[in-house]
XYZ file of C-alpha atoms in Angstrom:
374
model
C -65.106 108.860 3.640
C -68.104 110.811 3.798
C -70.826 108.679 5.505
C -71.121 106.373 8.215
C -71.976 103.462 6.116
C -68.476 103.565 4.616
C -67.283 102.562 8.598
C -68.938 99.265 8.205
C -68.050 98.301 5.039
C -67.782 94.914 5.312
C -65.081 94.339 3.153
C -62.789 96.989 4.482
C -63.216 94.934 7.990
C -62.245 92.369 6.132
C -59.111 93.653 5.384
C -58.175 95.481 8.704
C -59.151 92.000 10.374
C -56.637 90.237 7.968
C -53.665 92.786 9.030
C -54.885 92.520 12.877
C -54.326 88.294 12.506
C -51.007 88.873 10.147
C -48.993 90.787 12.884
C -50.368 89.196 16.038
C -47.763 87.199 17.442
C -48.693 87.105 21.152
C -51.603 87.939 24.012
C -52.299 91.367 23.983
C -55.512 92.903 26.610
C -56.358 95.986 25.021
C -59.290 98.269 27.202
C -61.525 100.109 25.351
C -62.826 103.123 27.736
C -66.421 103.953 26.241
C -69.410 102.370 26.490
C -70.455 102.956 22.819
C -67.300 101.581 21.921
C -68.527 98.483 23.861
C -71.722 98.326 22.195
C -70.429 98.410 19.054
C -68.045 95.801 19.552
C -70.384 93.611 20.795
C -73.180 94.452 19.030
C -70.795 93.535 15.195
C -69.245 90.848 17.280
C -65.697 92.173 17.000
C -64.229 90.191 20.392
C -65.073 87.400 18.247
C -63.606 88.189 15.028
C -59.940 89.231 16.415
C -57.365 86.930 16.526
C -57.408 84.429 19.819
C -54.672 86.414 21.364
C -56.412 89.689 21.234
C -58.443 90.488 23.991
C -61.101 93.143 24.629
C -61.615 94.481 28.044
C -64.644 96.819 28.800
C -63.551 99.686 31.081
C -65.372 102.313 32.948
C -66.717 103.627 30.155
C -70.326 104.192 30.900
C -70.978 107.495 32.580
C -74.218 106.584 34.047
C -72.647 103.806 35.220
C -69.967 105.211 37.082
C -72.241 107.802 38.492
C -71.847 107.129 42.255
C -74.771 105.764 44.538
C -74.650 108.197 47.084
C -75.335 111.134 43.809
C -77.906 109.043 42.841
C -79.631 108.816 46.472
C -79.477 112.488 47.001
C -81.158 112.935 43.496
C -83.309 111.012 44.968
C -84.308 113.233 48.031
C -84.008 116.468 45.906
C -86.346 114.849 43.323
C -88.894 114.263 46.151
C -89.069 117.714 47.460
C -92.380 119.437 46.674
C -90.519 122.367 45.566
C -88.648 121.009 42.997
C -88.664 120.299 38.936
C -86.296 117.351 38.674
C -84.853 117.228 35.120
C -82.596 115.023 33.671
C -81.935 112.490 30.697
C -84.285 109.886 30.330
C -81.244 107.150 30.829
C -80.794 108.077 34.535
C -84.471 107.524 35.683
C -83.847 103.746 35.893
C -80.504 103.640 37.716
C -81.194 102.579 41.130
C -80.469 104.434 43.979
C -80.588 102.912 47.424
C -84.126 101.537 47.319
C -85.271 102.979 44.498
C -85.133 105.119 41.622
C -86.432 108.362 39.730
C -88.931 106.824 38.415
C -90.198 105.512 41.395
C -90.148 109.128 43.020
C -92.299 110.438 40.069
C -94.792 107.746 40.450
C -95.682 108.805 44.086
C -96.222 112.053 43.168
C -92.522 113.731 42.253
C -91.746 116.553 39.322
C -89.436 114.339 37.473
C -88.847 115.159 34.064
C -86.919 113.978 31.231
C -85.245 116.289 28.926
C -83.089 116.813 26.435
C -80.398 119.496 26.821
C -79.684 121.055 29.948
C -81.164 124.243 28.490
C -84.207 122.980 28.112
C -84.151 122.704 32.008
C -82.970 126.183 32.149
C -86.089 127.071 30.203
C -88.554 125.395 32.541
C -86.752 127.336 35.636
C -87.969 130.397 33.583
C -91.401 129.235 33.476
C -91.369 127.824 36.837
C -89.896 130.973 38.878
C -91.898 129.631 42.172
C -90.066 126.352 41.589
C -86.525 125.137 42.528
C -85.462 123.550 39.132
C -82.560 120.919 39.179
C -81.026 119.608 36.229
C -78.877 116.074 37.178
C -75.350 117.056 35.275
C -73.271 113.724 35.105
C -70.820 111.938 32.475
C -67.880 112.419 30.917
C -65.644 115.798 29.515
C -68.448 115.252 26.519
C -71.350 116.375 28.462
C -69.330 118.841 30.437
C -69.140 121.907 28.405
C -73.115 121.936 27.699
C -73.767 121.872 31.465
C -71.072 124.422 32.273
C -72.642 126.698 29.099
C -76.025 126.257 31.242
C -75.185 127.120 34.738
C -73.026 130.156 32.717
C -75.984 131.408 31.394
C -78.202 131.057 34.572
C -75.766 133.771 36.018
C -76.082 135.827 33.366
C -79.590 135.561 33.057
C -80.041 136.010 36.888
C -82.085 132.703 37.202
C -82.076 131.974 40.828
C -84.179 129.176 41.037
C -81.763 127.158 38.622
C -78.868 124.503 40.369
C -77.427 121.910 39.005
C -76.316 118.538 40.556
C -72.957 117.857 39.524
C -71.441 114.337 39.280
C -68.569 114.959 36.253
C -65.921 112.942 35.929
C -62.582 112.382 33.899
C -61.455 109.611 31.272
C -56.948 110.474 31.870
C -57.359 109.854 35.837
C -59.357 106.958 35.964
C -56.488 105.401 32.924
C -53.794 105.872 35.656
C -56.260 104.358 38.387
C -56.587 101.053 36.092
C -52.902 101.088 35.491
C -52.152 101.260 39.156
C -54.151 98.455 40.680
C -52.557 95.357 41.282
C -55.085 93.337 39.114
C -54.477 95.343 36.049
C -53.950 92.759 32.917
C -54.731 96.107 30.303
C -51.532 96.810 27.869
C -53.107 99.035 25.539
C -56.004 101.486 25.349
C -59.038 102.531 23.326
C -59.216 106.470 23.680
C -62.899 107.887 23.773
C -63.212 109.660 20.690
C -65.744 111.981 21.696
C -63.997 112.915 25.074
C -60.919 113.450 23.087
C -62.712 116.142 20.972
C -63.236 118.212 23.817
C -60.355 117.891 24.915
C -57.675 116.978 22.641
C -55.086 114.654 23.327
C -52.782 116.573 25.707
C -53.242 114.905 28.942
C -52.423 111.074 26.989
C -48.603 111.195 26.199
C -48.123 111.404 29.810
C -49.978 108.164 30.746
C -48.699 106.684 27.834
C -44.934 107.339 28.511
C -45.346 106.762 32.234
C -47.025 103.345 31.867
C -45.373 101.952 28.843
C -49.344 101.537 26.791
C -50.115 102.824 23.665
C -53.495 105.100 23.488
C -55.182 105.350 20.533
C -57.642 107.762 19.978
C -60.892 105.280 18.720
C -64.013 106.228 16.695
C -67.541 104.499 17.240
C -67.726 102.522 14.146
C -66.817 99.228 13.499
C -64.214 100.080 11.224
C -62.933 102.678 14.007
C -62.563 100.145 16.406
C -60.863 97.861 14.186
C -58.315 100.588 13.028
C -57.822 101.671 16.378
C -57.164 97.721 16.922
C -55.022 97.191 14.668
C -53.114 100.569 15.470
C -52.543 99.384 19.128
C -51.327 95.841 18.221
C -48.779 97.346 15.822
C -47.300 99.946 18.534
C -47.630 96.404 21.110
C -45.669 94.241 18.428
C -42.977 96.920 18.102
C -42.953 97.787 21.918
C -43.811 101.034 21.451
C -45.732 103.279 23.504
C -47.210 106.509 22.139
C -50.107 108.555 21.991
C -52.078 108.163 17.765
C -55.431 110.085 16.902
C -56.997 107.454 14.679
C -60.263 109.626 14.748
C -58.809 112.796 12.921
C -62.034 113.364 11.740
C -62.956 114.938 15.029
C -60.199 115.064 16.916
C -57.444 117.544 16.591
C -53.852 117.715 19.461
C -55.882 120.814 20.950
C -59.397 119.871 21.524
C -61.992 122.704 20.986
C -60.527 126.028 22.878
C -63.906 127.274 23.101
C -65.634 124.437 25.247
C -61.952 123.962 27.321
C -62.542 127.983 28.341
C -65.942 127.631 29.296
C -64.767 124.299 31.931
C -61.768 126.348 33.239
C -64.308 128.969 33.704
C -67.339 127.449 35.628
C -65.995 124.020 37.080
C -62.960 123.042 39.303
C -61.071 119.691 39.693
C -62.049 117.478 42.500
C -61.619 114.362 43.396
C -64.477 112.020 42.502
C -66.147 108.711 43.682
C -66.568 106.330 40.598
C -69.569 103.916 41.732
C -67.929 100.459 41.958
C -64.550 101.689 41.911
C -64.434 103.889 44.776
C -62.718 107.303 44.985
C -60.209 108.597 41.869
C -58.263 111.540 42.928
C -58.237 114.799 40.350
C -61.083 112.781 38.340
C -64.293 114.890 38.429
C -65.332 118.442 38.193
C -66.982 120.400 40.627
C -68.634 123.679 40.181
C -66.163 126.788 41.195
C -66.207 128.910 43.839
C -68.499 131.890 41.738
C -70.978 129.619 40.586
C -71.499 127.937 43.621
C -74.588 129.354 44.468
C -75.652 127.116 41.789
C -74.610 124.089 43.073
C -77.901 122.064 43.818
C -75.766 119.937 46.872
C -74.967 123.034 48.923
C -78.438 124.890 47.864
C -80.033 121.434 49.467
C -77.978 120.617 51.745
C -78.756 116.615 51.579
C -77.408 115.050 54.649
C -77.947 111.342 55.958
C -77.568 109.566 52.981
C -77.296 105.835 53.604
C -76.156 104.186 50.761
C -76.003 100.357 50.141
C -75.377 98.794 46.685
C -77.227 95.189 46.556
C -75.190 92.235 47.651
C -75.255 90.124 44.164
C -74.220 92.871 42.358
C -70.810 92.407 40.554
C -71.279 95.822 38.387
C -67.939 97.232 39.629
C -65.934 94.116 38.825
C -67.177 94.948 35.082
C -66.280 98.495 35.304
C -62.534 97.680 35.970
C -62.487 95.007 33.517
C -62.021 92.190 35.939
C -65.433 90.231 34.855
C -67.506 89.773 31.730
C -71.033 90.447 32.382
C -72.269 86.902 31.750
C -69.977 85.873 34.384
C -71.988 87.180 36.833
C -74.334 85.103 38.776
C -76.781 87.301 38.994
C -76.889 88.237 35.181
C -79.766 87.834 33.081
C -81.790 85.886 36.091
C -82.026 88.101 39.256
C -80.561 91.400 36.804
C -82.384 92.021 33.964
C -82.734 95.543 31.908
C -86.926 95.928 33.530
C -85.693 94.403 36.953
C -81.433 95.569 37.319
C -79.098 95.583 40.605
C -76.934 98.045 38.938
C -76.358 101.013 36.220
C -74.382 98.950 33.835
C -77.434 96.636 33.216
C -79.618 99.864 32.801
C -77.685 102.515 30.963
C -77.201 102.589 26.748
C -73.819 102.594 27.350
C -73.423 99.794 29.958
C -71.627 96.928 29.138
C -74.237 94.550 31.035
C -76.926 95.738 28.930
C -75.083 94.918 25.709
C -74.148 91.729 26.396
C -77.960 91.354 27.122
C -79.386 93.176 24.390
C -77.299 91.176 21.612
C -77.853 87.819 23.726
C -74.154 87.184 25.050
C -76.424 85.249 27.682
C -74.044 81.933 28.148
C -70.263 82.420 29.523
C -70.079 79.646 26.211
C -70.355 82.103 24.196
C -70.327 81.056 20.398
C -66.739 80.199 19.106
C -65.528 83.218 17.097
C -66.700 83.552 13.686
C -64.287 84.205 10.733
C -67.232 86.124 8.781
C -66.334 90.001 8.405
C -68.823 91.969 10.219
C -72.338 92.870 8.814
């Protein structure tokens, strides 16, 4: 297969959905742990075309989502200093903070600005060398490497008036979080595809031994879901539980060597606060000891941060899989996408805002359809 419309051919779902039905025998909760997995699946409907006994849970996928309040509130007071070029992607300037949000600081008067690579912030800070320029460095290992390659070259470029505001976290210890709580319903996973080519699939077997779930390395395409589906339910049916790259396309055992040197070199493992979860230990990066100069917390210093997540938000019962979006109260009434409590009704990725934007609006949602997907 050579081009993406080949993944949702509708006739090869056809066929992958007709194997998923002919070996299901029993429930199986399989967690998908991207949020453009999660769009997809609800975007082509796919929750609703599985068998009954399959279930989809949406994990804590979404790495503006997870992005904890009290990073976002002390973007917030870095973004508002007169000294400062605030850069980041446009999907964080609606996430709100404690009060408010980046876009709110740039309408009274901050130097917010949306860009599109991390270099491109490193650029302005060249331009700008009377202004402290921050670049807002959060997600997954996908968006890791870039930001590391940035604050690498900074050094080497002696740009002082470059920092970056870390919040990077880590798909394999927030897999043994879910698999640890008490509530946990999840017998199979959804590997990130993208994560995984970065950084292979070493750190799975592990997790997949010491749990007893299969991982399976999932695409972004319908048909990559539904082979990744159908891959899990076959290792469930069997009872086994290994680790199987369904994405070979762009995932290989070792990840990519280059990007993996350029992490060991300019970040360190912490432990990380997941917003709605609360604290994961080993599951972010920080930046290391020699680069900390450019660390754009201890260049700042932001102290006194108050944070307070709204009441009638149920976003971190979505990001562990315990609730559906449109069983939340407050969803699509008090939350909406122009007025949200929380990142997972703002973010591309969010599972809130795909239930939204392809009108999962009722908890009644339709009965599932037995039309392939489209």
């Amino acid at each position: 297969m050579k081009y993406i419309e080949e993944f949702q051919n509708p006739d090869l779902a056809r066929r992958l959905l007709d194997d998923i039905h002919s070996v299901v025998t029993r429930p199986w909760a399989l967690m998908e742990v991207c949020g453009g997995q999660t769009h997809t699946i609800i975007r082509h409907g796919i929750d609703q075309l599985l068998p009954e006994q399959v279930e989809l849970i949406h994990g804590p996928g979404c790495p503006v989502c997870v992005t904890p309040l009290e990073v976002i509130d002390k973007a917030l007071a870095i973004a508002s200093r007169p000294e400062v070029i605030f850069c980041s992607f446009g999907d964080m300037l609606r996430v709100p903070g404690t009060g408010s949000d980046l876009f709110r600081v740039r309408s009274e008067g901050g130097d917010v600005r949306v860009v599109y690579s991390p270099l491109d912030a490193l650029k302005i800070a060249q331009q700008n060398p009377d202004r402290e320029v921050v670049f807002f460095g959060i997600g997954f290992e996908t968006t890791a490497p870039p930001n590391a390659m940035t604050v690498y070259q900074a050094r080497r470029l002696g740009i002082a008036n470059f920092s970056l505001l870390v919040s990077h976290v880590r798909v394999p210890p927030a897999i043994e979080a879910i698999m640890q709580s008490p509530s946990c319903r999840v017998q199979g996973f959804l590997a990130a595809g993208h994560v995984c080519s970065v950084m292979g699939t070493r750190e799975y077997p592990e997790l997949a031994e010491r749990f007893r779930v299969p991982i399976v390395v999932t695409g972004f395409e319908p048909l990559d879901i539904l082979e990744g589906v159908r891959r899990t339910v076959l290792q469930l049916e069997r009872g086994e539980h290994t680790v199987d790259n369904a994405y070979p396309r762009a995932v290989q055992p070792d990840g990519n060597l280059a990007a993996l040197a350029m992490l060991d070199d300019v970040f360190e493992v912490t432990d990380r606060a997941w917003r709605g979860i609360g604290t994961i230990p080993d599951s972010g990066w920080r930046l290391s000891t020699r680069y900390r100069d450019y660390d754009a917390e201890y260049r700042f210093s932001v102290t006194g941060i108050d944070t307070q997540e709204p009441a009638a938000c149920r976003s971190g019962e979505v990001l562990q899989g315990l609730l559906k979006p449109h069983e939340c109260e407050a969803f699509g009434t008090t939350c909406t996408p122009r007025n949200p409590l929380g990142a997972t009704m703002v973010s591309s990725e969010g599972a809130c805002a795909a239930y939204y934007l392809y009108r999962r609006l009722d908890i009644t949602t339709a009965a599932r359809e037995t039309s392939p997907v489209a």
